[in-house]
Amino acid sequence: MIDVVNQMGKGDTLLLDGPIRSGQKISYPGNLVVMGDVNAGAELAAYGDILVFGSLRGMVHSGSAGKEDAVVIALSLLPTQLRIAGHITCPPEGYAEYAGRIPEIARIIGGKVVIAPFMTK
């Protein structure tokens, strides 16, 4: 159930303008773009990619219909849990010390969730 007031769907991408608060759960059968923070206790799920122009501190599940080439990108990637298709991971202990300083991308490489700095070409 989408529980956000400021939203705009366009094609297969849903743009959410503003923060996603603790307790809010958003699921969308396409891509999700959040223009704000995703707070701890919030949950995002999308069949496609998830992009967060802010801090991602909640639970996130991209490729929720089994799409293994889905990605999660955030300006500050600090999720409580990150899922891509059927792969689930949590940040390792001490990860918060290093994360959140640069935009990062999470994707499946070799059957594992890999998080790396997000660089444009």
Tab-separated table of C-alpha atoms in Angstrom:
chain	number	residue	atom	x	y	z
A	1	MET	CA	0.000	0.000	0.000
A	2	ILE	CA	1.363	3.408	-0.933
A	3	ASP	CA	1.121	5.654	2.101
A	4	VAL	CA	2.567	8.909	0.758
A	5	VAL	CA	0.646	12.077	-0.012
A	6	ASN	CA	3.067	13.749	-2.463
A	7	GLN	CA	3.448	11.210	-5.238
A	8	MET	CA	3.466	11.242	-8.999
A	9	GLY	CA	3.408	8.138	-11.196
A	10	LYS	CA	4.816	8.400	-14.704
A	11	GLY	CA	5.092	5.303	-16.868
A	12	ASP	CA	6.732	2.544	-14.924
A	13	THR	CA	8.416	4.870	-12.390
A	14	LEU	CA	6.893	6.360	-9.260
A	15	LEU	CA	8.419	9.616	-8.021
A	16	LEU	CA	7.915	10.304	-4.316
A	17	ASP	CA	8.624	13.909	-3.367
A	18	GLY	CA	9.591	14.101	0.289
A	19	PRO	CA	10.814	11.882	3.098
A	20	ILE	CA	9.503	8.394	3.808
A	21	ARG	CA	8.828	8.177	7.511
A	22	SER	CA	9.179	5.282	9.942
A	23	GLY	CA	6.207	2.949	9.631
A	24	GLN	CA	5.440	3.823	6.013
A	25	LYS	CA	5.493	0.901	3.561
A	26	ILE	CA	5.623	1.550	-0.155
A	27	SER	CA	5.438	-1.132	-2.820
A	28	TYR	CA	5.345	-0.382	-6.563
A	29	PRO	CA	5.294	-2.615	-9.666
A	30	GLY	CA	7.998	-0.573	-11.427
A	31	ASN	CA	10.871	1.694	-10.393
A	32	LEU	CA	10.838	3.931	-7.308
A	33	VAL	CA	12.562	7.309	-7.001
A	34	VAL	CA	12.520	9.065	-3.624
A	35	MET	CA	13.398	12.758	-3.461
A	36	GLY	CA	14.244	12.777	0.247
A	37	ASP	CA	15.343	10.520	3.074
A	38	VAL	CA	14.031	7.035	3.820
A	39	ASN	CA	14.031	6.828	7.606
A	40	ALA	CA	14.713	3.762	9.740
A	41	GLY	CA	11.505	1.773	10.133
A	42	ALA	CA	10.298	2.644	6.617
A	43	GLU	CA	10.069	-0.031	3.904
A	44	LEU	CA	10.416	0.286	0.131
A	45	ALA	CA	9.797	-2.469	-2.406
A	46	ALA	CA	9.853	-2.225	-6.194
A	47	TYR	CA	9.820	-4.682	-9.081
A	48	GLY	CA	12.572	-2.554	-10.658
A	49	ASP	CA	15.261	-0.173	-9.438
A	50	ILE	CA	15.157	2.051	-6.354
A	51	LEU	CA	16.904	5.441	-6.307
A	52	VAL	CA	17.036	7.590	-3.180
A	53	PHE	CA	18.170	11.205	-3.401
A	54	GLY	CA	18.867	11.358	0.317
A	55	SER	CA	19.767	8.958	3.131
A	56	LEU	CA	18.425	5.422	2.952
A	57	ARG	CA	18.155	4.071	6.504
A	58	GLY	CA	15.095	1.810	6.202
A	59	MET	CA	14.501	-1.576	4.585
A	60	VAL	CA	14.710	-1.717	0.787
A	61	HIS	CA	13.861	-4.471	-1.729
A	62	SER	CA	14.527	-3.861	-5.418
A	63	GLY	CA	13.787	-6.502	-8.031
A	64	SER	CA	11.049	-7.800	-5.730
A	65	ALA	CA	9.578	-9.936	-8.534
A	66	GLY	CA	12.911	-11.745	-9.029
A	67	LYS	CA	14.613	-9.171	-11.286
A	68	GLU	CA	18.304	-9.827	-10.528
A	69	ASP	CA	19.585	-6.894	-12.596
A	70	ALA	CA	17.743	-4.393	-10.376
A	71	VAL	CA	19.846	-1.903	-8.397
A	72	VAL	CA	19.581	0.322	-5.330
A	73	ILE	CA	21.286	3.718	-5.501
A	74	ALA	CA	21.375	6.253	-2.666
A	75	LEU	CA	23.300	9.380	-1.781
A	76	SER	CA	23.796	7.837	1.667
A	77	LEU	CA	23.286	4.067	1.706
A	78	LEU	CA	22.751	2.888	5.300
A	79	PRO	CA	19.813	0.437	5.119
A	80	THR	CA	18.743	-1.788	7.975
A	81	GLN	CA	18.246	-4.514	5.370
A	82	LEU	CA	18.862	-4.552	1.624
A	83	ARG	CA	17.298	-7.072	-0.767
A	84	ILE	CA	17.752	-7.475	-4.486
A	85	ALA	CA	15.565	-10.182	-6.027
A	86	GLY	CA	16.070	-13.177	-3.695
A	87	HIS	CA	19.355	-11.940	-2.198
A	88	ILE	CA	19.260	-10.442	1.305
A	89	THR	CA	22.020	-8.608	3.135
A	90	CYS	CA	22.492	-6.383	6.150
A	91	PRO	CA	25.314	-3.892	6.614
A	92	PRO	CA	28.327	-5.384	8.380
A	93	GLU	CA	29.263	-4.083	11.801
A	94	GLY	CA	31.200	-0.836	11.508
A	95	TYR	CA	29.809	-0.148	8.006
A	96	ALA	CA	28.199	3.126	9.145
A	97	GLU	CA	31.653	4.578	9.815
A	98	TYR	CA	32.536	4.347	6.124
A	99	ALA	CA	29.169	4.584	4.386
A	100	GLY	CA	27.119	7.640	3.660
A	101	ARG	CA	29.959	9.848	2.496
A	102	ILE	CA	29.507	9.286	-1.237
A	103	PRO	CA	26.674	7.966	-3.409
A	104	GLU	CA	26.683	4.165	-3.606
A	105	ILE	CA	25.084	1.485	-5.759
A	106	ALA	CA	24.084	-2.010	-4.677
A	107	ARG	CA	23.680	-4.735	-7.301
A	108	ILE	CA	24.091	-8.480	-7.789
A	109	ILE	CA	27.506	-9.537	-9.091
A	110	GLY	CA	28.452	-13.212	-9.166
A	111	GLY	CA	25.392	-14.174	-7.147
A	112	LYS	CA	26.188	-11.769	-4.286
A	113	VAL	CA	25.049	-8.295	-3.293
A	114	VAL	CA	27.923	-5.904	-3.978
A	115	ILE	CA	27.958	-2.283	-2.808
A	116	ALA	CA	30.311	0.126	-4.556
A	117	PRO	CA	30.745	3.869	-5.080
A	118	PHE	CA	28.344	5.167	-7.724
A	119	MET	CA	30.261	6.752	-10.551
A	120	THR	CA	28.821	8.122	-13.748
A	121	LYS	CA	30.712	7.661	-16.976
